[in-house]
CSV table of C-alpha atoms in Angstrom, one decimal:
chain,number,residue,atom,x,y,z
A,279,MET,CA,62.8,83.0,121.1
A,280,GLU,CA,61.2,80.4,118.9
A,281,LYS,CA,60.2,83.1,116.4
A,282,LEU,CA,62.9,85.5,117.1
A,283,ILE,CA,65.9,83.3,115.9
A,284,PRO,CA,64.3,82.3,112.7
A,285,ASP,CA,63.5,85.9,111.8
A,286,ARG,CA,67.2,86.6,112.5
A,287,LEU,CA,68.4,84.1,110.2
A,288,SER,CA,66.0,85.0,107.5
A,289,THR,CA,67.2,88.5,107.8
A,290,LEU,CA,70.8,87.4,107.4
A,291,GLY,CA,70.0,85.1,104.6
A,292,HIS,CA,69.9,88.1,102.4
A,293,PRO,CA,73.6,88.3,101.0
A,294,GLN,CA,73.9,92.1,101.3
A,295,ARG,CA,72.4,92.2,104.8
A,296,LEU,CA,74.8,89.6,105.8
A,297,ALA,CA,77.7,91.6,104.4
A,298,LEU,CA,76.7,94.5,106.5
A,299,PHE,CA,76.4,92.4,109.6
A,300,ARG,CA,79.8,90.9,108.9
A,301,LEU,CA,81.3,94.3,108.5
A,302,LEU,CA,79.8,95.6,111.9
A,303,MET,CA,81.0,92.4,113.6
A,304,ARG,CA,84.7,93.1,112.3
A,305,ARG,CA,84.3,96.8,113.5
A,306,TYR,CA,82.9,95.7,117.1
A,307,PRO,CA,82.6,97.4,119.4
A,308,ASP,CA,83.0,100.6,117.1
A,309,ARG,CA,80.0,102.6,116.1
A,310,VAL,CA,80.3,103.1,112.4
A,311,PRO,CA,78.8,106.3,110.6
A,312,ALA,CA,76.1,105.3,107.9
A,313,THR,CA,78.3,107.2,105.3
A,314,GLU,CA,81.2,104.9,105.8
A,315,LEU,CA,79.0,101.8,105.7
A,316,ALA,CA,77.6,102.9,102.5
A,317,GLN,CA,81.0,103.5,100.9
A,318,ALA,CA,82.5,100.3,102.2
A,319,LEU,CA,79.6,98.2,100.7
A,320,GLY,CA,79.0,100.1,97.7
A,321,LEU,CA,75.3,101.0,98.6
A,322,LYS,CA,73.2,103.9,97.8
A,323,PRO,CA,71.9,105.7,101.2
A,324,ASN,CA,68.4,104.5,100.6
A,325,THR,CA,69.5,100.9,100.1
A,326,LEU,CA,71.6,100.9,103.1
A,327,SER,CA,68.9,102.4,105.1
A,328,THR,CA,66.5,99.5,104.1
A,329,TYR,CA,69.1,96.9,105.2
A,330,VAL,CA,69.9,98.7,108.6
A,331,ASN,CA,66.3,98.9,109.4
A,332,ALA,CA,65.9,95.3,108.8
A,333,LEU,CA,68.8,94.2,110.9
A,334,MET,CA,67.4,96.4,113.5
A,335,GLN,CA,64.1,95.1,113.5
A,336,ALA,CA,65.7,91.6,114.1
A,337,GLY,CA,67.6,93.1,117.2
A,338,LEU,CA,71.0,92.6,115.6
A,339,ILE,CA,72.3,96.0,115.4
A,340,SER,CA,71.6,99.3,117.3
A,341,GLN,CA,71.5,102.9,116.1
A,342,GLU,CA,72.9,106.0,117.7
A,343,ARG,CA,72.9,109.7,116.6
A,344,VAL,CA,76.0,111.5,117.1
A,345,GLY,CA,75.4,115.2,116.1
A,346,THR,CA,73.9,114.9,112.6
A,347,SER,CA,75.5,111.3,111.8
A,348,LEU,CA,73.8,108.0,112.3
A,349,ARG,CA,76.3,105.5,113.7
A,350,TYR,CA,75.5,101.6,113.9
A,351,ALA,CA,77.0,98.9,116.0
A,352,ILE,CA,76.5,95.3,116.5
A,353,ASP,CA,74.3,94.3,119.4
A,354,MET,CA,76.4,91.7,120.7
A,355,ASP,CA,74.2,90.1,123.1
A,356,ALA,CA,71.8,89.4,120.2
A,357,ALA,CA,74.5,88.1,118.3
A,358,ARG,CA,75.6,85.7,121.0
A,359,GLU,CA,72.0,84.7,121.8
A,360,THR,CA,71.6,83.5,118.2
A,361,VAL,CA,75.0,81.8,118.0
A,362,ASP,CA,74.2,80.1,121.4
A,363,TYR,CA,70.8,78.9,120.2
A,364,LEU,CA,72.4,77.2,117.0
A,365,LEU,CA,75.1,75.8,119.3
A,366,HIS,CA,72.5,74.1,121.6
A,367,ASP,CA,70.0,73.3,118.8
A,368,CYS,CA,72.0,72.2,115.7
A,369,CYS,CA,75.3,71.1,117.6
A,370,ARG,CA,73.2,69.3,120.5
A,371,GLY,CA,75.0,71.3,123.2
A,372,ARG,CA,78.3,69.5,122.1
A,373,PRO,CA,80.7,72.4,121.3
A,374,GLU,CA,83.2,70.1,120.0
A,375,ILE,CA,80.8,69.3,117.0
A,376,CYS,CA,80.8,72.9,116.0
A,377,ILE,CA,83.8,74.7,117.2
A,378,PRO,CA,86.9,74.4,115.0
A,379,SER,CA,89.8,72.5,116.9
A,380,VAL,CA,92.6,74.6,118.1
A,381,ASN,CA,96.0,73.6,117.5
A,382,SER,CA,98.0,73.6,120.7
A,383,ASP,CA,101.0,75.1,119.1
A,384,ALA,CA,99.0,78.0,117.5
A,385,PRO,CA,99.8,81.5,118.5
A,386,GLY,CA,97.7,83.0,121.4
A,387,ASP,CA,99.1,81.3,124.5
A,388,PHE,CA,99.6,84.7,126.1
A,389,ARG,CA,100.4,83.0,129.5
A,390,VAL,CA,104.0,82.2,128.5
A,391,THR,CA,106.1,84.5,130.4
A,392,ASP,CA,109.2,84.1,128.0
A,393,LYS,CA,107.1,84.2,124.8
A,394,LYS,CA,108.0,86.9,122.0
A,395,TYR,CA,104.8,87.8,120.4
A,396,ASN,CA,104.4,88.6,116.7
A,397,ILE,CA,102.2,91.5,115.8
A,398,LEU,CA,100.8,92.8,112.6
A,399,PHE,CA,99.5,96.2,111.8
A,400,ILE,CA,97.4,96.8,108.8
A,401,CYS,CA,96.5,99.8,106.9
A,402,THR,CA,95.3,100.2,103.1
A,403,GLY,CA,98.4,101.9,101.8
A,404,ASN,CA,101.2,100.7,104.2
A,405,SER,CA,103.0,103.9,103.8
A,406,ALA,CA,102.2,105.8,107.1
A,407,ARG,CA,100.2,104.7,110.0
A,408,SER,CA,100.9,101.1,109.8
A,409,ILE,CA,104.7,102.0,109.4
A,410,PHE,CA,104.6,104.2,112.3
A,411,ALA,CA,103.1,101.5,114.6
A,412,GLU,CA,105.7,98.8,113.4
A,413,SER,CA,108.5,101.3,113.9
A,414,ILE,CA,107.3,102.5,117.6
A,415,LEU,CA,106.6,99.1,118.8
A,416,ARG,CA,110.1,97.9,117.6
A,417,ASP,CA,111.5,100.8,119.6
A,418,ILE,CA,109.8,100.6,122.8
A,419,ALA,CA,109.4,96.8,123.2
A,420,GLY,CA,111.5,95.1,120.6
A,421,ASP,CA,112.7,92.6,123.3
A,422,ARG,CA,109.0,91.4,123.7
A,423,PHE,CA,107.4,91.8,120.2
A,424,VAL,CA,108.2,91.2,116.7
A,425,ALA,CA,106.4,94.1,114.8
A,426,TYR,CA,105.3,93.9,111.2
A,427,SER,CA,103.2,96.0,108.9
A,428,ALA,CA,101.3,95.5,105.9
A,429,GLY,CA,98.7,96.9,103.4
A,430,THR,CA,95.5,95.9,101.6
A,431,LYS,CA,96.5,97.8,98.8
A,432,PRO,CA,100.0,98.9,99.6
A,433,ARG,CA,101.8,101.9,97.8
A,434,SER,CA,105.0,101.4,96.1
A,435,GLU,CA,106.7,104.0,98.3
A,436,LEU,CA,106.6,105.1,102.0
A,437,ASN,CA,105.2,108.5,102.4
A,438,PRO,CA,108.0,111.0,102.7
A,439,PHE,CA,106.5,113.0,105.4
A,440,ALA,CA,106.3,109.7,107.6
A,441,LEU,CA,109.8,109.1,106.9
A,442,GLU,CA,110.8,112.4,108.1
A,443,VAL,CA,109.0,112.0,111.3
A,444,LEU,CA,110.4,108.5,112.1
A,445,GLU,CA,114.1,110.0,111.4
A,446,GLN,CA,113.2,113.1,113.6
A,447,LYS,CA,112.3,110.3,116.4
A,448,GLY,CA,115.5,108.4,115.8
A,449,HIS,CA,114.1,105.5,114.2
A,450,ASP,CA,115.9,103.2,111.7
A,451,ILE,CA,114.0,103.6,108.5
A,452,SER,CA,116.4,101.3,106.4
A,453,VAL,CA,114.5,98.3,107.6
A,454,LEU,CA,111.0,99.6,106.4
A,455,ARG,CA,109.1,98.7,103.0
A,456,SER,CA,105.7,98.6,101.9
A,457,LYS,CA,104.2,95.0,102.0
A,458,ASN,CA,100.9,93.5,100.9
A,459,ILE,CA,99.0,91.3,103.6
A,460,SER,CA,99.4,88.3,101.3
A,461,GLU,CA,102.9,88.0,102.6
A,462,PHE,CA,101.4,87.0,105.9
A,463,THR,CA,99.3,84.3,104.5
A,464,GLU,CA,102.0,82.2,102.9
A,465,ALA,CA,103.1,78.8,104.3
A,466,ASP,CA,106.3,80.3,105.8
A,467,ALA,CA,104.8,83.5,107.3
A,468,PRO,CA,105.2,84.0,110.9
A,469,ALA,CA,102.4,82.8,113.3
A,470,LEU,CA,100.6,86.0,114.4
A,471,ASP,CA,99.5,86.7,118.1
A,472,PHE,CA,97.9,90.0,117.4
A,473,VAL,CA,96.6,91.6,114.2
A,474,PHE,CA,95.5,95.4,114.4
A,475,THR,CA,94.1,97.4,111.7
A,476,VAL,CA,95.0,101.2,112.0
A,477,CYS,CA,92.7,102.6,109.3
A,478,ASN,CA,88.8,102.2,108.8
A,479,GLN,CA,89.1,101.4,105.2
A,480,ALA,CA,91.3,98.4,105.9
A,481,ALA,CA,89.1,97.3,108.8
A,482,ASN,CA,86.0,97.2,106.5
A,483,GLU,CA,87.7,95.1,104.0
A,484,GLU,CA,87.5,91.1,104.3
A,485,CYS,CA,91.1,90.4,105.3
A,486,PRO,CA,92.5,86.9,105.3
A,487,ALA,CA,91.3,84.4,108.2
A,488,TRP,CA,94.6,84.3,110.2
A,489,SER,CA,95.5,80.9,111.3
A,490,GLY,CA,95.8,80.0,114.9
A,491,GLN,CA,94.2,82.2,117.6
A,492,SER,CA,95.3,85.7,116.9
A,493,ILE,CA,93.7,88.5,118.7
A,494,SER,CA,92.5,91.3,116.6
A,495,ALA,CA,91.4,94.9,117.3
A,496,HIS,CA,90.5,97.9,115.3
A,497,TRP,CA,92.7,101.1,116.2
A,498,GLY,CA,91.3,103.5,113.7
A,499,MET,CA,93.2,106.8,113.0
A,500,PRO,CA,92.4,109.5,110.5
A,501,ASP,CA,94.7,109.3,107.4
A,502,PRO,CA,97.5,112.0,107.7
A,503,VAL,CA,98.0,111.4,104.1
A,504,SER,CA,94.7,113.0,103.2
A,505,VAL,CA,95.5,116.4,104.9
A,506,VAL,CA,95.6,119.2,102.4
A,507,GLY,CA,97.5,122.6,103.3
A,508,SER,CA,101.1,123.6,103.5
A,509,ASP,CA,103.8,121.3,104.3
A,510,ALA,CA,103.9,122.5,107.9
A,511,GLU,CA,100.2,121.5,108.2
A,512,LYS,CA,100.9,118.0,106.6
A,513,SER,CA,104.0,117.5,108.8
A,514,LEU,CA,101.9,118.5,112.1
A,515,ALA,CA,99.2,116.0,111.1
A,516,PHE,CA,101.9,113.1,110.8
A,517,HIS,CA,103.3,114.3,114.1
A,518,GLN,CA,99.9,114.1,115.6
A,519,THR,CA,99.2,110.4,114.2
A,520,TYR,CA,102.7,109.3,115.4
A,521,GLY,CA,102.1,110.6,118.9
A,522,ALA,CA,98.6,109.0,119.1
A,523,LEU,CA,99.9,105.6,118.0
A,524,ARG,CA,102.8,105.9,120.5
A,525,ASN,CA,100.3,106.5,123.3
A,526,ARG,CA,98.3,103.5,122.3
A,527,LEU,CA,101.3,101.3,122.0
A,528,ILE,CA,102.6,102.3,125.5
A,529,ALA,CA,99.3,101.3,126.9
A,530,PHE,CA,99.4,98.3,125.0
A,531,THR,CA,102.9,97.1,126.1
A,532,SER,CA,101.9,97.8,129.7
A,533,LEU,CA,99.3,95.2,129.7
A,534,PRO,CA,100.2,92.2,131.9
A,535,LEU,CA,99.9,89.7,128.8
A,536,ALA,CA,101.0,86.6,130.9
A,537,SER,CA,98.3,87.1,133.5
A,538,LEU,CA,95.3,88.0,131.4
A,539,ASP,CA,92.9,85.3,130.1
A,540,ARG,CA,91.9,85.6,126.5
A,541,MET,CA,88.7,87.6,126.9
A,542,SER,CA,90.3,89.9,129.2
A,543,LEU,CA,93.0,90.8,126.8
A,544,GLN,CA,90.6,91.2,124.0
A,545,LYS,CA,88.5,93.7,126.2
A,546,ALA,CA,91.8,95.5,126.9
A,547,VAL,CA,93.0,95.8,123.2
A,548,ASP,CA,89.3,97.0,122.2
A,549,GLU,CA,89.3,99.6,124.9
A,550,ILE,CA,92.7,101.1,123.7
A,551,GLY,CA,91.0,101.6,120.3
A,552,GLN,CA,87.9,102.8,121.8
A,553,THR,CA,89.7,105.6,124.0
A,554,TYR,CA,90.7,107.5,120.5
A,555,GLU,CA,87.2,106.7,119.1
A,556,GLU,CA,85.5,108.6,122.0
A,557,ARG,CA,87.6,111.4,122.0
A,558,ILE,CA,86.7,112.2,118.4
A,559,LEU,CA,83.0,111.9,119.1
A,560,LYS,CA,83.2,114.5,122.0
């Protein structure tokens, strides 16, 4: 341990290796393809290979081959071990020194039975997937949740195929608009209890550090906007995305929020996202 921890910290001392580690931490528990990592970080494949090998040698990440693709994930036991070492050594075993204080009025008190939870769905364009999620949650559990959506690089208009699907499903599209996530970092922005990314590109970007104790998870979905073909084929892709998100949100709204502790709730929302990921890999 005396040599292992310094080796890990030395490995993370390189800015781009640290960026790779942080990206995989944001995507945990996902297994992210090497090609996606290289694209997100702007790295050449051989450069990425050098960095992942260094992190693997330090025991911080693991590798898995799925078909012809190499996928990488954080070794959370090693990450926790490293943080625990710093906490006990540098903070002298006193968590109040190193762990940020938490405002008791901050979001994240999930045991309040009459609470109405604020939830934000993020994708890149905020024109389809996150708009679907906002509309679906408002429809199936609007009495328990206030749903929002935003984009890291929002388009000026919502996707017409997405709007068509929502109208067919009976949603009110008059309340929808494309928004930038910066709206949710302003002083008068709602305090968020949950933040979910629904596209890989948005999950790979460094989003703002949300105030309070927001629980976050990645529910990645293929982008129906990228589907090529006839209008019927495109429409089918949007309907499939809508259906998959609806299934996830039904599972989410069925969770007993008031009886779950924070760790159990985080695990539950992670598993909802992983269900779809595992189905794609099979």
